[in-house]
Amino acid sequence: PTRNADAVIDHDPDLDLHVVRLADATDRLRTEARLREARDEAEAGARARDAFMALVSHELRTPLHGVLGSLHLIDEGEPYEAVAEPLRSSALRLQSRLDAVLAFSAATADAHTLLARSSDVRAELIGAVGAWKGALDVRLTCDPQVPARLIAPMERLSTILSQLLDNVHEHAPGARATVHAHLSEPERLRIEICDDGPGMSADEIALACAPFALSDVRRRTAGGLGLGLALSTTLARQIGGELTVTASAGGGTRVVVDLPCASAPSRHRCPTQRTPAETRILIVEDDPTNRMILRAMLRRLGCAVDEAVDGEDGVARVREQPYHLVLMDLHMPRLTGWEACARMGELLDAPPPVVAVTASVAADDHRAALDAGMVALLPKPVPIEALRAVIEHLAGVRWPDQQAA
């Protein structure tokens, strides 16, 4: 017999007779086509995964090499001033890459649990923008009509803002950026991020909004994981908002994030203006290295500092004397940061504002901190610029350079 596509033909040489049996191969062909598509998709997914892992490895190892190499040069006698800027820049890039990967991983997983919480919107924005001061020429303004406290998913907004500023840092080196917060409607908070960099064409904007758009390491002219706009767009939609990008080649870029919000009553009085020397701050942290770093930063800023080794010790100290601000770790023995903050609110008629200083990226931890009464969150590692800005806003500190102005 001979076989021809969908037919089987039997031929008997002794008889002038052919018997033809036809079979419908439609289902088989469709199944084979689906299997080929599935195979192609799996292979494409594997290639994309391998390309992304290669990109992640490159983007983590490059700044890590800068950090370790700079430290090695210092050990070998190189003047610190000669390597300070590369060391700082490399550390900031490494932090940004890790934040992007973790945020992108959590974006889908946490989508069903996202809830808005009351928080100090100015303190949150100051912390997010302050982390980039020194590495980026960025200025934050907040319209007076924005309430002191808002009910909004601020942990997501902080991530969005950080990723967008990272985009400016990587793709518009030397550009100046502005961040402006205002109410576009009575219950809509709008954040506008503008820079005077080289801008983008319409095709470049579309490409930048796709995840891993920069996955070909060999051809890239700038760093980054290619997640910034894609991640920010995803997070904005998850919190009921929207993100739009407008730009022109050579004319800078403008990104607008618009999200729902509602005003909330303030739990703390407007701080009295004071000098750094008049400002007493309590550090509640169980890790001695982290305490040492925060203590050195605060003393460098001119503030008076006390320390507590865990939440229970922190509660005892705020009962003994008043503080203008408390910097609180979350995960501690005996009494956690959440429990300590709630206890302070129960024991004191006018508790000091408490800022969470944490390495946790879990959205549940952030929400629990705000539920416990904390007014803002500062992610570790904490830049001194962000610490200064939060102290200024929450403790009412007026710095010498401001007084001179």
XYZ file of C-alpha atoms in Angstrom:
405
model
C 0.000 0.000 0.000
C 0.996 3.604 -0.519
C 0.155 6.409 1.874
C -0.718 9.891 0.601
C -1.592 12.599 3.104
C -5.102 11.776 4.244
C -5.707 8.642 2.117
C -4.539 5.014 2.200
C -4.506 3.290 -1.248
C -4.326 -0.527 -1.678
C -3.405 -1.860 -5.163
C -3.865 -5.551 -6.175
C -1.643 -6.375 -9.237
C -3.825 -9.412 -10.236
C -6.952 -7.329 -10.462
C -7.564 -4.086 -12.185
C -8.905 -2.735 -8.930
C -7.934 0.026 -6.531
C -9.426 0.381 -3.056
C -9.141 3.841 -1.565
C -9.842 4.537 2.115
C -10.114 8.202 3.099
C -9.597 9.438 6.673
C -10.338 12.892 8.121
C -7.041 14.187 9.550
C -8.373 17.590 10.644
C -8.265 16.857 14.383
C -4.821 15.301 14.145
C -3.438 18.258 12.210
C -4.965 20.718 14.686
C -3.483 18.801 17.599
C -0.075 18.752 15.951
C -0.319 22.489 15.295
C -1.245 23.167 18.942
C 1.655 21.030 20.106
C 4.035 22.937 17.854
C 2.707 26.263 19.181
C 3.052 25.055 22.767
C 6.598 23.891 22.055
C 7.490 27.209 20.424
C 5.993 29.162 23.349
C 7.885 27.026 25.873
C 11.138 27.510 23.987
C 10.506 31.260 23.697
C 9.735 31.412 27.414
C 12.938 29.541 28.204
C 14.932 31.902 26.009
C 13.290 34.932 27.649
C 13.998 33.495 31.102
C 17.631 32.818 30.245
C 18.012 36.288 28.725
C 16.453 37.930 31.781
C 18.591 35.934 34.202
C 21.668 36.909 32.210
C 20.525 40.546 32.387
C 19.864 40.330 36.144
C 23.283 38.758 36.695
C 24.930 41.506 34.646
C 23.013 44.324 36.314
C 23.727 43.024 39.840
C 27.351 42.061 39.331
C 28.297 45.337 37.656
C 27.436 47.616 40.618
C 28.561 44.932 43.083
C 31.966 45.018 41.388
C 31.966 48.790 41.820
C 31.224 48.480 45.552
C 33.743 45.735 46.301
C 36.364 47.224 43.996
C 36.072 50.635 45.662
C 36.392 49.087 49.136
C 39.450 47.133 47.983
C 41.076 50.329 46.704
C 40.454 52.019 50.057
C 42.063 49.043 51.844
C 45.064 49.407 49.531
C 45.542 53.041 50.499
C 43.575 54.870 47.795
C 42.194 58.157 49.200
C 38.522 57.818 50.078
C 37.679 61.013 48.195
C 38.873 59.387 44.971
C 36.414 56.480 45.205
C 33.546 57.976 47.217
C 31.381 58.858 44.216
C 31.847 55.515 42.359
C 31.152 53.689 45.628
C 27.960 55.634 46.271
C 26.748 55.382 42.691
C 27.393 51.634 42.545
C 25.606 51.019 45.841
C 22.587 53.047 44.715
C 22.401 51.155 41.410
C 22.612 47.820 43.224
C 19.793 48.808 45.565
C 17.652 49.993 42.658
C 18.112 46.706 40.769
C 17.160 44.607 43.785
C 14.126 46.805 44.465
C 12.960 46.427 40.851
C 13.213 42.625 40.838
C 11.477 42.274 44.208
C 8.724 44.744 43.321
C 8.068 43.099 39.958
C 7.888 39.682 41.606
C 5.461 40.934 44.236
C 3.291 42.966 41.860
C 1.111 40.038 40.771
C 1.256 38.125 44.035
C 0.034 41.055 46.126
C -2.506 42.399 43.627
C -5.480 40.814 45.385
C -4.482 42.166 48.838
C -3.781 45.796 47.956
C -5.607 48.160 50.283
C -5.366 51.884 50.826
C -4.247 53.059 54.250
C -4.045 56.407 55.989
C -0.517 57.798 55.797
C 1.418 61.045 55.714
C 1.692 61.573 51.976
C 4.339 64.293 52.244
C 6.574 62.136 54.440
C 6.223 59.213 52.034
C 7.088 61.349 49.014
C 9.965 63.024 50.841
C 11.434 59.624 51.712
C 11.100 58.278 48.163
C 12.556 61.375 46.505
C 15.176 61.973 49.178
C 16.734 58.586 48.458
C 17.852 59.953 45.075
C 19.261 63.269 46.200
C 22.995 63.309 45.701
C 22.762 60.899 42.773
C 20.138 62.865 40.858
C 19.305 66.547 40.563
C 15.681 66.217 41.703
C 13.285 68.640 43.387
C 9.994 67.821 45.121
C 7.058 70.202 45.441
C 3.690 69.482 47.033
C 0.630 71.643 46.502
C -0.704 73.133 49.791
C -4.155 71.748 48.973
C -2.906 68.170 49.394
C -4.109 67.090 52.877
C -1.554 66.247 55.571
C -2.840 62.660 55.619
C -4.379 60.700 52.795
C -5.978 57.302 52.476
C -4.047 55.835 49.545
C -1.828 52.817 48.739
C 1.366 54.741 49.429
C 3.691 51.731 49.478
C 2.879 51.157 45.814
C 3.186 54.842 44.964
C 6.627 54.957 46.594
C 7.732 51.996 44.459
C 6.398 53.654 41.311
C 8.186 56.895 42.107
C 11.458 55.120 42.853
C 11.361 53.219 39.550
C 10.576 56.351 37.544
C 13.436 58.279 39.135
C 15.718 55.329 38.436
C 14.738 55.649 34.776
C 15.851 59.285 34.795
C 19.100 58.378 36.540
C 19.944 55.660 34.002
C 18.632 57.047 30.730
C 19.013 60.796 31.190
C 22.339 61.239 33.010
C 22.880 64.802 34.105
C 19.212 65.714 33.610
C 17.267 67.740 36.137
C 14.025 66.225 37.435
C 11.022 67.618 39.264
C 8.333 65.768 41.189
C 5.101 67.655 41.819
C 2.136 66.357 43.845
C -1.315 67.918 43.666
C -4.990 66.989 43.548
C -6.293 66.670 39.998
C -9.774 66.166 41.485
C -11.022 66.225 45.100
C -10.307 62.488 45.424
C -7.529 62.011 42.862
C -3.860 62.443 43.735
C -1.631 63.268 40.781
C 2.150 62.948 40.760
C 4.019 64.494 37.830
C 7.631 63.510 37.163
C 9.355 65.675 34.571
C 12.935 65.762 33.357
C 14.860 67.813 30.812
C 16.704 64.813 29.366
C 16.840 63.664 25.734
C 13.208 62.500 25.677
C 11.767 59.596 23.686
C 9.948 58.978 20.442
C 6.515 57.321 20.365
C 8.100 53.988 19.385
C 10.604 54.248 22.231
C 7.792 54.953 24.712
C 5.910 51.842 23.546
C 9.057 49.756 23.867
C 9.892 51.151 27.303
C 6.427 50.203 28.609
C 7.036 46.535 27.741
C 8.666 44.383 30.452
C 12.347 43.520 29.938
C 12.526 45.853 26.950
C 16.289 46.149 27.421
C 17.028 42.437 27.655
C 19.804 42.406 25.006
C 22.784 43.266 27.188
C 25.197 43.493 24.259
C 23.339 46.272 22.447
C 22.264 48.426 25.366
C 23.620 51.931 25.745
C 22.207 52.416 29.259
C 21.848 50.320 32.371
C 18.762 48.992 34.091
C 16.528 45.952 33.915
C 14.008 47.461 31.517
C 11.290 47.177 34.185
C 10.760 50.784 35.242
C 7.830 51.964 33.106
C 6.318 48.487 32.732
C 6.385 47.876 36.487
C 5.105 51.364 37.250
C 2.239 50.978 34.770
C 1.258 47.611 36.269
C 1.312 48.937 39.828
C -0.649 52.062 38.899
C -3.422 49.944 37.394
C -3.473 47.649 40.421
C -4.249 50.558 42.740
C -7.011 51.880 40.507
C -4.893 54.560 38.881
C -3.281 55.204 35.544
C 0.110 56.182 34.208
C 0.703 58.223 31.070
C 3.933 59.185 29.348
C 4.458 62.134 27.042
C 7.795 62.953 25.491
C 9.472 64.178 22.368
C 12.928 63.452 21.034
C 15.195 66.088 22.540
C 12.395 67.652 24.560
C 12.414 65.837 27.892
C 9.906 63.374 29.363
C 6.785 63.841 31.480
C 5.198 60.947 33.383
C 1.875 61.450 35.148
C 0.602 59.040 37.806
C -3.024 59.540 38.772
C -4.609 57.489 41.566
C -7.647 57.551 43.862
C -7.322 58.894 47.394
C -9.328 60.330 50.270
C -8.403 62.740 53.043
C -7.915 61.337 56.543
C -7.764 63.005 59.968
C -4.249 63.779 61.164
C -3.079 61.919 64.269
C -0.233 64.346 64.997
C -0.095 68.058 65.546
C 1.812 70.274 63.153
C 5.377 70.301 64.541
C 6.859 73.413 66.133
C 9.877 74.831 64.330
C 13.127 73.926 66.112
C 16.853 73.656 65.488
C 18.610 70.284 65.086
C 20.230 70.675 68.539
C 16.752 71.049 70.076
C 15.535 67.866 68.393
C 15.693 64.576 70.306
C 15.221 61.383 68.316
C 14.936 57.800 69.551
C 16.339 54.895 67.531
C 14.628 51.562 68.242
C 16.690 48.882 66.505
C 18.007 45.480 67.585
C 20.871 45.305 65.067
C 23.956 47.087 66.487
C 25.380 47.930 63.048
C 22.140 49.579 61.936
C 21.972 51.500 65.225
C 25.526 52.720 64.723
C 24.802 53.933 61.187
C 21.587 55.764 62.154
C 23.284 57.254 65.230
C 26.176 58.566 63.136
C 23.799 60.060 60.558
C 21.652 61.787 63.180
C 24.661 63.212 65.020
C 26.064 64.421 61.735
C 22.764 66.242 61.210
C 23.170 67.792 64.668
C 20.312 65.997 66.443
C 20.313 64.574 69.977
C 20.048 60.777 69.877
C 18.959 58.029 72.251
C 18.877 54.305 71.474
C 16.728 51.321 72.389
C 17.706 47.728 71.608
C 14.165 46.405 71.035
C 10.510 47.376 71.129
C 10.095 46.878 74.880
C 13.107 49.060 75.598
C 11.736 51.663 73.189
C 8.369 51.827 74.951
C 10.127 52.267 78.306
C 12.203 55.153 76.971
C 9.278 57.131 75.489
C 7.537 56.844 78.874
C 10.585 58.313 80.591
C 11.016 61.407 78.415
C 9.482 63.085 75.346
C 10.888 62.625 71.858
C 10.246 64.571 68.682
C 10.583 61.498 66.454
C 11.040 57.725 66.782
C 12.829 55.643 64.138
C 11.497 52.116 64.566
C 12.660 48.789 63.164
C 9.832 46.292 62.589
C 11.275 42.815 63.232
C 12.699 42.749 66.778
C 12.754 40.314 69.703
C 10.522 40.611 72.785
C 8.325 43.313 71.254
C 8.082 43.969 67.516
C 8.013 47.432 66.005
C 4.282 47.159 65.285
C 3.523 46.153 68.879
C 5.789 48.848 70.307
C 4.154 51.586 68.231
C 0.655 50.453 69.199
C 1.721 50.313 72.873
C 3.052 53.893 72.695
C -0.289 55.042 71.311
C -2.118 53.351 74.189
C 0.137 54.679 76.951
C 0.712 58.278 75.823
C -1.835 61.027 75.214
C 0.390 62.589 72.543
C 2.823 59.949 71.245
C 5.718 61.098 69.050
C 5.485 60.373 65.320
C 6.961 56.945 64.568
C 8.687 56.190 61.266
C 9.285 52.573 60.278
C 12.883 51.972 59.210
C 12.809 48.522 57.688
C 14.449 46.151 55.240
C 11.139 44.345 54.692
C 9.590 44.595 51.229
C 6.395 42.716 52.165
C 3.264 44.760 51.544
C 1.609 43.132 54.577
C 4.398 44.448 56.818
C 3.995 47.951 55.438
C 0.228 47.932 55.910
C 0.585 46.574 59.449
C 3.022 49.391 60.261
C 0.547 52.054 59.154
C -2.300 50.272 60.964
C -0.220 50.313 64.154
C 0.070 54.100 63.934
C 3.359 54.672 62.121
C 3.221 57.762 59.935
C 5.750 56.829 57.241
C 8.240 54.192 56.127
C 11.926 54.543 55.271
C 13.360 51.493 53.484
C 16.828 50.306 54.373
C 19.427 51.307 53.390
C 18.464 54.833 54.426
C 20.244 57.710 52.641
C 21.062 60.630 54.914
C 19.231 62.954 52.490
C 15.972 61.026 52.962
C 16.492 60.947 56.735
C 17.064 64.686 56.829
C 13.939 65.378 54.760
C 11.706 63.203 56.962
C 13.065 64.792 60.154
C 12.456 68.243 58.704
C 8.867 67.404 57.833
C 7.804 65.405 60.904
C 9.891 67.038 63.653
C 9.775 70.596 62.312
C 13.550 70.961 62.125
C 14.933 74.024 60.418
C 18.500 73.425 59.313
C 21.310 76.024 59.510
C 21.484 76.370 55.723
C 17.731 77.122 55.659
C 18.056 79.685 58.433
C 20.858 81.399 56.534
C 18.633 81.567 53.460
